[in-house]
C-alpha cells in the first residue's frame, strides 16, 4: 500500500518530473488501427479526449487496457500515458482519435525496466526525449557533500576501492544499518572538514553542524528511493509492492463505488475484493467494522447485529472530537484485513497482505452522536529493522485537504518520541504522500530553527543530531529537507543555515492555517518491546 494524505490541486496534473503535454504518435492510416476483425484491440495507443484541471479539452496519449460491450455499445478502458493511474477511466468510441494510433507489438510479453517479464500486451515503444530525463526532480544543493566511512576490518574488502574511499551519492546504502557501527564524517571536496563535535558559528541566523550527512545527487530525491523492482520479497512485514506481478486485471479499477456511512467514495485503484462484488454498482461497507455487503438491505440487516460504534482496540488518544485507536493486526484480524481492502482502493504502489499479524494499525476517528467515524489511518511494523514508523498512511477522500493528513504524520512521530526512537516512513512514498511529508518536515524543522534563541549576543547554534532528537525525524530526512529548502550553505569552513524572509513569511502563513495539532498530554500510550515476545 502507499501513502495518500492530501490531494494535489487539480487531480489531472502530471506526476513530478514529467515533461510537457503528451504528444500523439505520427499520423497513420486509420485502417491500420483496426485488427483483422475490424476492431480496436487492447494494447493500442492513441490520443483520447479528456478535460484537464482547468476544464479545457486536451488529447493526451493513452493506452487501451480493456474493451467491453454493453448493450451493443463498446467502451474502452484507457490509461493516460505519464498520468497517475487514478485518472484511468472508461471512454466511448467518440473520444478516440483513430487517425493517430499505434498497434501493440506482437510479442506476448514485454520486459519491465529490470528485465522481468510483464503480463500485459506489448505496447509500442516510445522514444524518451533527452529533456525528459533531465527534467526529473532535482534538489537545490548549495554544497557538494560526500560520505566517508571508517569500516571495521572484516568489512574492508570493497570492490574497486579502498576502505576509506569516499562514497558518492550514487552508492546505494543498504538498509541494514544495525549490522556494524560506522563512524561518519563530513567531507567537502575543496574545503576543510568542519568539526563534528562543536557547532559552527552562525551566519546570518542559524548554524548547523552534523555528525551525518546523507547526500543526494543533483538528479536524485532521497524520498523517492524506489529505483527498481526488489530482487526478492522482504522477509519482514513490508508493504512495498513488487510491480513485476502487475497485469491487466490489477491495472484496472474493479470497484465502481463504495458507500461508507454518509459518504460515497469513488475508488482510484484496484483492490482485491471478491470477484462477485466487482460487478455491483455500489459496494456497501459498515463504517464501524468495515465488513462489506452486496446491497443496502444486507447492510441494514448487518447493522442490527453489529454492536460496534468505534474501531476495535484501545483508544490511546482523545482531544475534542478526534480520537486514535491502536489495533493489533493479530488480535483484530478481520477488521485489519477489511481496512487493508478499503485502503487499497486509494493506494497504488504498496501491496496487500492478508497476514496482518506483524502490523499495528492506528485509526483516526471523528466523534458525533452516532459513533466514531473513520477519517484515516496509518500502519506500522511491530518490529522494523529499518526504523520505519509508518508502513502505509491514508486519509480517506472525504476528509482530505482539511489538515488530517499532517495530523496522522504528527501522531506517528509523537509515538516515536514516546518510544525514544527516530523514525521514517517506508519508501517509496506516493506523490501525495511525498508532498505531505515534505510539508510536515519543512514546517517542523523551521519551527525548531525559528524558536532558537541566541545566548550572550551570539548567533544561535544547533546540530542535526539535536534536530533529529527533538523531532524524532530521521537524520537523512532532516538533511534532505534542509537541502530541499535550499537552507544549507558553506561559509568560512562551516556549514550554516540561512533563513530568508520569504521562507520565514511562508512558514508563518502556513502555520496560521494549521489548526489541528497533536497534544502530547492527551496521549496515553505505553510502547511494547515486541522482540521479547515469543508470539505477537
Short mmCIF file of N, CA, C and O in Angstrom, two decimals, residues 154-277:
data_model
loop_
_atom_site.label_atom_id
_atom_site.label_comp_id
_atom_site.label_asym_id
_atom_site.label_seq_id
_atom_site.Cartn_x
_atom_site.Cartn_y
_atom_site.Cartn_z
N UNK A 154 36.79 -6.39 9.18
CA UNK A 154 36.15 -7.50 8.49
C UNK A 154 35.33 -7.04 7.30
O UNK A 154 34.91 -7.85 6.49
N UNK A 155 35.12 -5.71 7.16
CA UNK A 155 34.33 -5.23 6.03
C UNK A 155 35.17 -4.34 5.12
O UNK A 155 34.66 -3.50 4.41
N UNK A 156 36.51 -4.48 5.20
CA UNK A 156 37.38 -3.58 4.44
C UNK A 156 37.40 -3.91 2.96
O UNK A 156 37.80 -3.10 2.16
N UNK A 157 37.02 -5.11 2.59
CA UNK A 157 37.11 -5.51 1.18
C UNK A 157 35.99 -4.89 0.39
O UNK A 157 34.89 -5.41 0.35
N UNK A 158 36.25 -3.75 -0.19
CA UNK A 158 35.26 -3.07 -1.02
C UNK A 158 35.71 -3.19 -2.47
O UNK A 158 36.81 -2.75 -2.82
N UNK A 159 34.87 -3.76 -3.33
CA UNK A 159 35.28 -3.94 -4.73
C UNK A 159 35.61 -2.60 -5.37
O UNK A 159 34.82 -1.67 -5.33
N UNK A 160 36.77 -2.55 -5.98
CA UNK A 160 37.12 -1.38 -6.77
C UNK A 160 37.55 -0.19 -5.96
O UNK A 160 37.58 0.92 -6.46
N UNK A 161 37.92 -0.34 -4.70
CA UNK A 161 38.34 0.82 -3.96
C UNK A 161 38.88 0.45 -2.60
O UNK A 161 38.79 -0.68 -2.14
N UNK A 162 39.45 1.44 -1.90
CA UNK A 162 39.98 1.25 -0.57
C UNK A 162 38.88 1.40 0.46
O UNK A 162 37.86 2.01 0.20
N UNK A 163 39.11 0.91 1.68
CA UNK A 163 38.06 1.02 2.70
C UNK A 163 37.67 2.45 3.01
O UNK A 163 36.53 2.72 3.32
N UNK A 164 38.61 3.39 2.95
CA UNK A 164 38.30 4.77 3.30
C UNK A 164 37.91 5.60 2.09
O UNK A 164 37.85 6.82 2.16
N UNK A 165 37.70 4.96 0.97
CA UNK A 165 37.32 5.70 -0.23
C UNK A 165 35.95 6.33 -0.05
O UNK A 165 35.01 5.67 0.35
N UNK A 166 35.81 7.65 -0.32
CA UNK A 166 34.50 8.29 -0.13
C UNK A 166 33.46 7.67 -1.03
O UNK A 166 33.73 7.31 -2.17
N UNK A 167 32.24 7.54 -0.51
CA UNK A 167 31.13 7.00 -1.28
C UNK A 167 30.33 8.15 -1.83
O UNK A 167 29.91 9.04 -1.11
N UNK A 168 30.10 8.15 -3.13
CA UNK A 168 29.29 9.20 -3.73
C UNK A 168 27.83 8.91 -3.48
O UNK A 168 27.45 7.86 -3.00
N UNK A 169 26.96 9.88 -3.86
CA UNK A 169 25.53 9.72 -3.62
C UNK A 169 24.94 8.59 -4.43
O UNK A 169 23.87 8.10 -4.12
N UNK A 170 25.61 8.18 -5.51
CA UNK A 170 25.07 7.10 -6.31
C UNK A 170 25.30 5.74 -5.67
O UNK A 170 24.74 4.75 -6.09
N UNK A 171 26.16 5.69 -4.65
CA UNK A 171 26.37 4.44 -3.94
C UNK A 171 25.14 4.12 -3.12
O UNK A 171 24.74 4.90 -2.29
N UNK A 172 24.54 2.99 -3.38
CA UNK A 172 23.28 2.64 -2.71
C UNK A 172 23.56 2.15 -1.30
O UNK A 172 24.23 1.15 -1.13
N UNK A 173 23.07 2.87 -0.30
CA UNK A 173 23.26 2.46 1.08
C UNK A 173 22.21 1.43 1.44
O UNK A 173 21.03 1.72 1.40
N UNK A 174 22.62 0.25 1.79
CA UNK A 174 21.67 -0.79 2.15
C UNK A 174 21.04 -0.47 3.48
O UNK A 174 21.65 0.16 4.34
N UNK A 175 19.78 -0.88 3.69
CA UNK A 175 19.08 -0.51 4.91
C UNK A 175 19.56 -1.23 6.17
O UNK A 175 19.07 -0.95 7.23
N UNK A 176 20.49 -2.17 6.05
CA UNK A 176 20.96 -2.88 7.23
C UNK A 176 21.95 -2.02 8.00
O UNK A 176 23.15 -2.22 7.94
N UNK A 177 21.47 -1.01 8.71
CA UNK A 177 22.35 -0.11 9.43
C UNK A 177 22.86 -0.72 10.72
O UNK A 177 23.82 -0.25 11.28
N UNK A 178 22.18 -1.74 11.21
CA UNK A 178 22.46 -2.21 12.55
C UNK A 178 23.58 -3.24 12.60
O UNK A 178 24.00 -3.63 13.68
N UNK A 179 24.01 -3.73 11.45
CA UNK A 179 24.97 -4.82 11.48
C UNK A 179 26.31 -4.38 12.07
O UNK A 179 26.92 -5.09 12.84
N UNK A 180 26.80 -3.20 11.69
CA UNK A 180 28.04 -2.68 12.24
C UNK A 180 27.88 -1.20 12.50
O UNK A 180 27.17 -0.51 11.78
N UNK A 181 28.58 -0.73 13.52
CA UNK A 181 28.56 0.70 13.79
C UNK A 181 29.60 1.38 12.91
O UNK A 181 30.70 0.92 12.76
N UNK A 182 29.22 2.52 12.36
CA UNK A 182 30.10 3.21 11.43
C UNK A 182 30.33 4.63 11.92
O UNK A 182 29.41 5.29 12.34
N UNK A 183 31.57 5.04 11.84
CA UNK A 183 31.84 6.45 12.09
C UNK A 183 31.69 7.20 10.80
O UNK A 183 32.17 6.77 9.77
N UNK A 184 31.01 8.31 10.84
CA UNK A 184 30.75 9.07 9.63
C UNK A 184 31.27 10.47 9.80
O UNK A 184 31.04 11.10 10.84
N UNK A 185 32.01 10.94 8.84
CA UNK A 185 32.46 12.32 8.90
C UNK A 185 32.11 13.02 7.61
O UNK A 185 32.03 12.42 6.55
N UNK A 186 31.89 14.32 7.71
CA UNK A 186 31.51 15.12 6.56
C UNK A 186 32.76 15.59 5.85
O UNK A 186 33.66 16.14 6.47
N UNK A 187 32.81 15.38 4.56
CA UNK A 187 33.98 15.77 3.78
C UNK A 187 33.53 16.66 2.64
O UNK A 187 32.61 16.32 1.92
N UNK A 188 34.15 17.79 2.48
CA UNK A 188 33.87 18.66 1.34
C UNK A 188 35.08 18.64 0.43
O UNK A 188 36.21 18.74 0.89
N UNK A 189 34.88 18.51 -0.88
CA UNK A 189 36.00 18.26 -1.79
C UNK A 189 37.10 19.30 -1.74
O UNK A 189 38.26 18.97 -1.75
N UNK A 190 36.76 20.58 -1.67
CA UNK A 190 37.78 21.61 -1.80
C UNK A 190 37.85 22.49 -0.56
O UNK A 190 38.37 23.59 -0.61
N UNK A 191 37.31 22.03 0.54
CA UNK A 191 37.26 22.87 1.72
C UNK A 191 37.63 22.07 2.95
O UNK A 191 37.55 20.84 2.95
N UNK A 192 38.03 22.74 4.04
CA UNK A 192 38.37 22.00 5.27
C UNK A 192 37.15 21.29 5.82
O UNK A 192 36.02 21.67 5.57
N UNK A 193 37.40 20.26 6.60
CA UNK A 193 36.31 19.48 7.19
C UNK A 193 35.84 20.19 8.46
O UNK A 193 36.64 20.46 9.35
N UNK A 194 34.53 20.51 8.60
CA UNK A 194 34.05 21.14 9.81
C UNK A 194 34.10 20.18 10.98
O UNK A 194 34.01 18.97 10.82
N UNK A 195 34.23 20.73 12.16
CA UNK A 195 34.32 19.91 13.36
C UNK A 195 33.04 19.14 13.60
O UNK A 195 31.95 19.66 13.40
N UNK A 196 33.15 17.89 14.04
CA UNK A 196 31.97 17.09 14.32
C UNK A 196 31.38 17.39 15.69
O UNK A 196 30.21 17.19 15.92
N UNK A 197 32.23 17.84 16.59
CA UNK A 197 31.76 17.97 17.97
C UNK A 197 31.16 19.33 18.27
O UNK A 197 30.08 19.43 18.82
N UNK A 198 31.83 20.40 17.88
CA UNK A 198 31.34 21.73 18.22
C UNK A 198 30.56 22.33 17.07
O UNK A 198 30.99 22.28 15.93
N UNK A 199 29.39 22.90 17.33
CA UNK A 199 28.63 23.57 16.27
C UNK A 199 29.41 24.74 15.71
O UNK A 199 30.16 25.41 16.43
N UNK A 200 29.22 25.01 14.44
CA UNK A 200 29.94 26.10 13.78
C UNK A 200 29.28 27.43 14.10
O UNK A 200 28.18 27.49 14.61
N UNK A 201 29.98 28.52 13.77
CA UNK A 201 29.41 29.84 14.04
C UNK A 201 28.25 30.11 13.11
O UNK A 201 28.13 29.50 12.06
N UNK A 202 27.43 31.07 13.47
CA UNK A 202 26.16 31.27 12.79
C UNK A 202 26.25 32.36 11.75
O UNK A 202 26.85 33.40 11.97
N UNK A 203 25.62 32.15 10.59
CA UNK A 203 25.51 33.17 9.56
C UNK A 203 24.32 32.86 8.68
O UNK A 203 24.17 31.73 8.24
N UNK A 204 23.46 33.84 8.38
CA UNK A 204 23.26 35.06 9.13
C UNK A 204 22.35 34.84 10.32
O UNK A 204 22.21 35.71 11.16
N UNK A 205 21.64 33.69 10.39
CA UNK A 205 20.74 33.49 11.52
C UNK A 205 21.06 32.23 12.31
O UNK A 205 21.17 32.27 13.51
N UNK A 206 21.16 31.11 11.64
CA UNK A 206 21.30 29.83 12.35
C UNK A 206 22.45 29.05 11.76
O UNK A 206 22.69 29.10 10.56
N UNK A 207 23.16 28.31 12.61
CA UNK A 207 24.24 27.44 12.15
C UNK A 207 23.91 26.00 12.48
O UNK A 207 23.34 25.73 13.53
N UNK A 208 24.27 25.10 11.57
CA UNK A 208 24.03 23.68 11.84
C UNK A 208 25.34 22.94 11.67
O UNK A 208 26.10 23.21 10.76
N UNK A 209 25.61 22.01 12.58
CA UNK A 209 26.72 21.09 12.39
C UNK A 209 26.16 19.69 12.44
O UNK A 209 25.13 19.45 13.05
N UNK A 210 26.82 18.76 11.78
CA UNK A 210 26.22 17.45 11.61
C UNK A 210 27.23 16.35 11.84
O UNK A 210 28.39 16.46 11.49
N UNK A 211 26.76 15.28 12.45
CA UNK A 211 27.57 14.06 12.56
C UNK A 211 27.28 13.11 11.42
O UNK A 211 27.93 12.10 11.27
N UNK A 212 26.26 13.39 10.63
CA UNK A 212 25.90 12.53 9.50
C UNK A 212 25.24 13.36 8.44
O UNK A 212 24.32 14.10 8.71
N UNK A 213 25.76 13.28 7.22
CA UNK A 213 25.13 13.97 6.11
C UNK A 213 24.81 12.95 5.05
O UNK A 213 25.68 12.21 4.62
N UNK A 214 23.55 12.88 4.66
CA UNK A 214 23.10 11.94 3.63
C UNK A 214 22.99 12.73 2.34
O UNK A 214 22.15 13.60 2.21
N UNK A 215 23.89 12.46 1.41
CA UNK A 215 23.96 13.27 0.20
C UNK A 215 23.07 12.71 -0.89
O UNK A 215 23.02 11.51 -1.10
N UNK A 216 22.36 13.58 -1.57
CA UNK A 216 21.59 13.18 -2.74
C UNK A 216 22.13 13.94 -3.93
O UNK A 216 22.33 15.15 -3.87
N UNK A 217 22.36 13.23 -5.01
CA UNK A 217 22.92 13.85 -6.19
C UNK A 217 21.95 14.79 -6.85
O UNK A 217 20.78 14.85 -6.51
N UNK A 218 22.42 15.57 -7.83
CA UNK A 218 21.57 16.57 -8.45
C UNK A 218 20.30 16.02 -9.05
O UNK A 218 19.31 16.70 -9.11
N UNK A 219 20.30 14.78 -9.50
CA UNK A 219 19.11 14.24 -10.12
C UNK A 219 18.35 13.27 -9.27
O UNK A 219 17.54 12.51 -9.76
N UNK A 220 18.61 13.28 -7.96
CA UNK A 220 18.01 12.28 -7.10
C UNK A 220 17.18 12.93 -6.03
O UNK A 220 17.36 14.08 -5.70
N UNK A 221 16.28 12.15 -5.47
CA UNK A 221 15.46 12.57 -4.35
C UNK A 221 15.48 11.46 -3.33
O UNK A 221 15.09 10.34 -3.60
N UNK A 222 15.96 11.77 -2.15
CA UNK A 222 16.13 10.71 -1.16
C UNK A 222 14.81 10.12 -0.72
O UNK A 222 14.77 9.06 -0.14
N UNK A 223 13.69 10.81 -0.98
CA UNK A 223 12.40 10.27 -0.57
C UNK A 223 11.83 9.31 -1.61
O UNK A 223 11.00 8.49 -1.30
N UNK A 224 12.24 9.46 -2.84
CA UNK A 224 11.77 8.55 -3.88
C UNK A 224 12.87 7.53 -4.12
O UNK A 224 13.60 7.59 -5.08
N UNK A 225 12.96 6.58 -3.24
CA UNK A 225 14.10 5.68 -3.27
C UNK A 225 13.78 4.37 -3.94
O UNK A 225 14.47 3.40 -3.78
N UNK A 226 12.71 4.32 -4.72
CA UNK A 226 12.37 3.09 -5.42
C UNK A 226 12.95 3.15 -6.81
O UNK A 226 12.37 3.71 -7.72
N UNK A 227 14.17 2.62 -6.99
CA UNK A 227 14.81 2.67 -8.29
C UNK A 227 14.53 1.44 -9.12
O UNK A 227 14.92 1.37 -10.27
N UNK A 228 13.85 0.46 -8.58
CA UNK A 228 13.59 -0.73 -9.35
C UNK A 228 12.81 -1.73 -8.55
O UNK A 228 12.37 -1.49 -7.45
N UNK A 229 12.64 -2.88 -9.16
CA UNK A 229 11.88 -3.94 -8.53
C UNK A 229 12.79 -4.73 -7.61
O UNK A 229 13.88 -5.11 -7.99
N UNK A 230 12.37 -4.98 -6.37
CA UNK A 230 13.23 -5.76 -5.49
C UNK A 230 13.47 -7.15 -6.04
O UNK A 230 12.58 -7.76 -6.62
N UNK A 231 14.70 -7.63 -5.88
CA UNK A 231 15.04 -8.93 -6.45
C UNK A 231 14.32 -10.06 -5.74
O UNK A 231 14.09 -11.11 -6.32
N UNK A 232 13.99 -9.87 -4.47
CA UNK A 232 13.28 -10.90 -3.72
C UNK A 232 12.40 -10.21 -2.69
O UNK A 232 12.72 -9.13 -2.24
N UNK A 233 11.27 -10.82 -2.35
CA UNK A 233 10.41 -10.19 -1.36
C UNK A 233 11.09 -10.12 0.00
O UNK A 233 11.83 -11.02 0.38
N UNK A 234 10.84 -9.03 0.73
CA UNK A 234 11.41 -8.89 2.05
C UNK A 234 10.79 -9.89 3.00
O UNK A 234 9.63 -10.24 2.88
N UNK A 235 11.57 -10.32 3.98
CA UNK A 235 11.07 -11.29 4.94
C UNK A 235 10.33 -10.61 6.09
O UNK A 235 9.74 -11.27 6.92
N UNK A 236 10.38 -9.26 6.16
CA UNK A 236 9.66 -8.55 7.20
C UNK A 236 8.27 -8.22 6.70
O UNK A 236 7.85 -8.69 5.65
N UNK A 237 7.56 -7.38 7.44
CA UNK A 237 6.17 -7.09 7.09
C UNK A 237 6.01 -5.94 6.12
O UNK A 237 4.98 -5.28 6.15
N UNK A 238 7.01 -5.65 5.30
CA UNK A 238 6.92 -4.51 4.40
C UNK A 238 5.73 -4.64 3.46
O UNK A 238 5.38 -5.71 3.02
N UNK A 239 5.15 -3.48 3.16
CA UNK A 239 4.02 -3.46 2.24
C UNK A 239 4.40 -2.88 0.89
O UNK A 239 3.54 -2.48 0.12
N UNK A 240 5.70 -2.78 0.59
CA UNK A 240 6.13 -2.27 -0.72
C UNK A 240 5.74 -3.25 -1.79
O UNK A 240 5.97 -4.45 -1.68
N UNK A 241 5.14 -2.76 -2.84
CA UNK A 241 4.62 -3.63 -3.89
C UNK A 241 5.72 -4.06 -4.84
O UNK A 241 6.59 -3.28 -5.19
N UNK A 242 5.68 -5.32 -5.24
CA UNK A 242 6.55 -5.83 -6.29
C UNK A 242 5.82 -5.69 -7.60
O UNK A 242 4.91 -6.45 -7.91
N UNK A 243 6.21 -4.69 -8.41
CA UNK A 243 5.44 -4.38 -9.61
C UNK A 243 5.61 -5.39 -10.73
O UNK A 243 4.97 -5.28 -11.77
N UNK A 244 6.46 -6.42 -10.53
CA UNK A 244 6.64 -7.42 -11.57
C UNK A 244 5.39 -8.27 -11.76
O UNK A 244 5.26 -8.97 -12.75
N UNK A 245 4.45 -8.23 -10.79
CA UNK A 245 3.26 -9.06 -10.89
C UNK A 245 2.06 -8.27 -11.42
O UNK A 245 0.96 -8.77 -11.41
N UNK A 246 2.28 -7.02 -11.82
CA UNK A 246 1.18 -6.23 -12.38
C UNK A 246 0.68 -6.89 -13.66
O UNK A 246 1.46 -7.34 -14.49
N UNK A 247 -0.62 -6.96 -13.82
CA UNK A 247 -1.18 -7.44 -15.06
C UNK A 247 -2.40 -6.60 -15.38
O UNK A 247 -2.71 -5.63 -14.71
N UNK A 248 -3.10 -6.98 -16.45
CA UNK A 248 -4.25 -6.19 -16.89
C UNK A 248 -5.30 -6.08 -15.79
O UNK A 248 -5.89 -5.03 -15.58
N UNK A 249 -5.51 -7.15 -15.04
CA UNK A 249 -6.55 -7.13 -14.01
C UNK A 249 -6.23 -6.11 -12.93
O UNK A 249 -7.05 -5.27 -12.57
N UNK A 250 -5.01 -6.15 -12.39
CA UNK A 250 -4.66 -5.27 -11.28
C UNK A 250 -4.39 -3.84 -11.73
O UNK A 250 -4.30 -2.94 -10.89
N UNK A 251 -4.25 -3.61 -13.02
CA UNK A 251 -4.05 -2.25 -13.51
C UNK A 251 -5.36 -1.51 -13.70
O UNK A 251 -5.37 -0.31 -13.98
N UNK A 252 -6.49 -2.20 -13.54
CA UNK A 252 -7.80 -1.58 -13.77
C UNK A 252 -8.59 -1.49 -12.49
O UNK A 252 -8.58 -2.41 -11.67
N UNK A 253 -9.29 -0.38 -12.30
CA UNK A 253 -10.19 -0.25 -11.16
C UNK A 253 -11.30 -1.29 -11.30
O UNK A 253 -11.88 -1.45 -12.37
N UNK A 254 -11.60 -1.96 -10.21
CA UNK A 254 -12.61 -3.02 -10.30
C UNK A 254 -13.86 -2.72 -9.46
O UNK A 254 -14.85 -3.42 -9.58
N UNK A 255 -13.80 -1.69 -8.63
CA UNK A 255 -14.96 -1.31 -7.82
C UNK A 255 -15.47 0.05 -8.31
O UNK A 255 -14.70 1.01 -8.41
N UNK A 256 -16.75 0.10 -8.62
CA UNK A 256 -17.33 1.32 -9.18
C UNK A 256 -17.54 2.39 -8.12
O UNK A 256 -17.20 3.57 -8.32
N UNK A 257 -18.09 2.00 -6.98
CA UNK A 257 -18.43 2.98 -5.94
C UNK A 257 -18.53 2.26 -4.60
O UNK A 257 -18.93 1.09 -4.54
N UNK A 258 -18.14 2.96 -3.53
CA UNK A 258 -18.22 2.41 -2.17
C UNK A 258 -19.04 3.36 -1.31
O UNK A 258 -18.79 4.57 -1.30
N UNK A 259 -20.02 2.80 -0.59
CA UNK A 259 -20.78 3.60 0.36
C UNK A 259 -20.29 3.27 1.76
O UNK A 259 -20.38 2.13 2.23
N UNK A 260 -19.75 4.29 2.43
CA UNK A 260 -19.20 4.14 3.77
C UNK A 260 -19.84 5.19 4.68
O UNK A 260 -19.49 6.37 4.61
N UNK A 261 -20.80 4.77 5.49
CA UNK A 261 -21.51 5.72 6.33
C UNK A 261 -22.30 6.71 5.49
O UNK A 261 -23.07 6.34 4.60
N UNK A 262 -22.05 7.99 5.73
CA UNK A 262 -22.77 9.02 4.98
C UNK A 262 -22.02 9.45 3.72
O UNK A 262 -22.44 10.39 3.04
N UNK A 263 -20.94 8.75 3.38
CA UNK A 263 -20.12 9.13 2.23
C UNK A 263 -20.18 8.05 1.14
O UNK A 263 -20.28 6.86 1.44
N UNK A 264 -20.11 8.50 -0.10
CA UNK A 264 -19.91 7.60 -1.24
C UNK A 264 -18.56 7.92 -1.85
O UNK A 264 -18.28 9.07 -2.21
N UNK A 265 -17.73 6.90 -1.96
CA UNK A 265 -16.36 7.06 -2.41
C UNK A 265 -16.17 6.43 -3.77
O UNK A 265 -16.66 5.33 -4.02
N UNK A 266 -15.44 7.11 -4.64
CA UNK A 266 -15.11 6.56 -5.95
C UNK A 266 -13.65 6.09 -5.89
O UNK A 266 -12.74 6.91 -5.77
N UNK A 267 -13.43 4.78 -5.93
CA UNK A 267 -12.06 4.26 -5.80
C UNK A 267 -11.13 4.77 -6.89
O UNK A 267 -11.56 5.09 -8.00
N UNK A 268 -9.84 4.81 -6.55
CA UNK A 268 -8.82 5.25 -7.50
C UNK A 268 -8.11 4.07 -8.16
O UNK A 268 -7.67 4.19 -9.30
N UNK A 269 -7.96 2.95 -7.44
CA UNK A 269 -7.15 1.85 -7.93
C UNK A 269 -7.85 0.51 -7.68
O UNK A 269 -8.92 0.45 -7.09
N UNK A 270 -7.18 -0.53 -8.14
CA UNK A 270 -7.67 -1.90 -7.96
C UNK A 270 -7.56 -2.31 -6.49
O UNK A 270 -6.61 -1.96 -5.79
N UNK A 271 -8.55 -3.07 -6.03
CA UNK A 271 -8.49 -3.68 -4.70
C UNK A 271 -9.08 -5.09 -4.80
O UNK A 271 -10.13 -5.27 -5.41
N UNK A 272 -8.43 -6.08 -4.19
CA UNK A 272 -8.85 -7.48 -4.40
C UNK A 272 -10.06 -7.89 -3.57
O UNK A 272 -10.02 -8.85 -2.80
N UNK A 273 -11.16 -7.16 -3.71
CA UNK A 273 -12.42 -7.62 -3.14
C UNK A 273 -12.88 -8.86 -3.90
O UNK A 273 -12.44 -9.10 -5.05
N UNK A 274 -13.77 -9.68 -3.32
CA UNK A 274 -14.26 -10.87 -4.03
C UNK A 274 -14.82 -10.53 -5.41
O UNK A 274 -15.45 -9.49 -5.60
N UNK A 275 -14.57 -11.42 -6.35
CA UNK A 275 -14.92 -11.17 -7.75
C UNK A 275 -16.40 -10.86 -7.94
O UNK A 275 -16.77 -10.00 -8.74
N UNK A 276 -17.27 -11.54 -7.18
CA UNK A 276 -18.71 -11.34 -7.38
C UNK A 276 -19.17 -9.94 -6.97
O UNK A 276 -20.26 -9.51 -7.35
N UNK A 277 -18.34 -9.21 -6.21
CA UNK A 277 -18.72 -7.86 -5.79
C UNK A 277 -18.29 -6.79 -6.78
O UNK A 277 -18.75 -5.65 -6.69
#
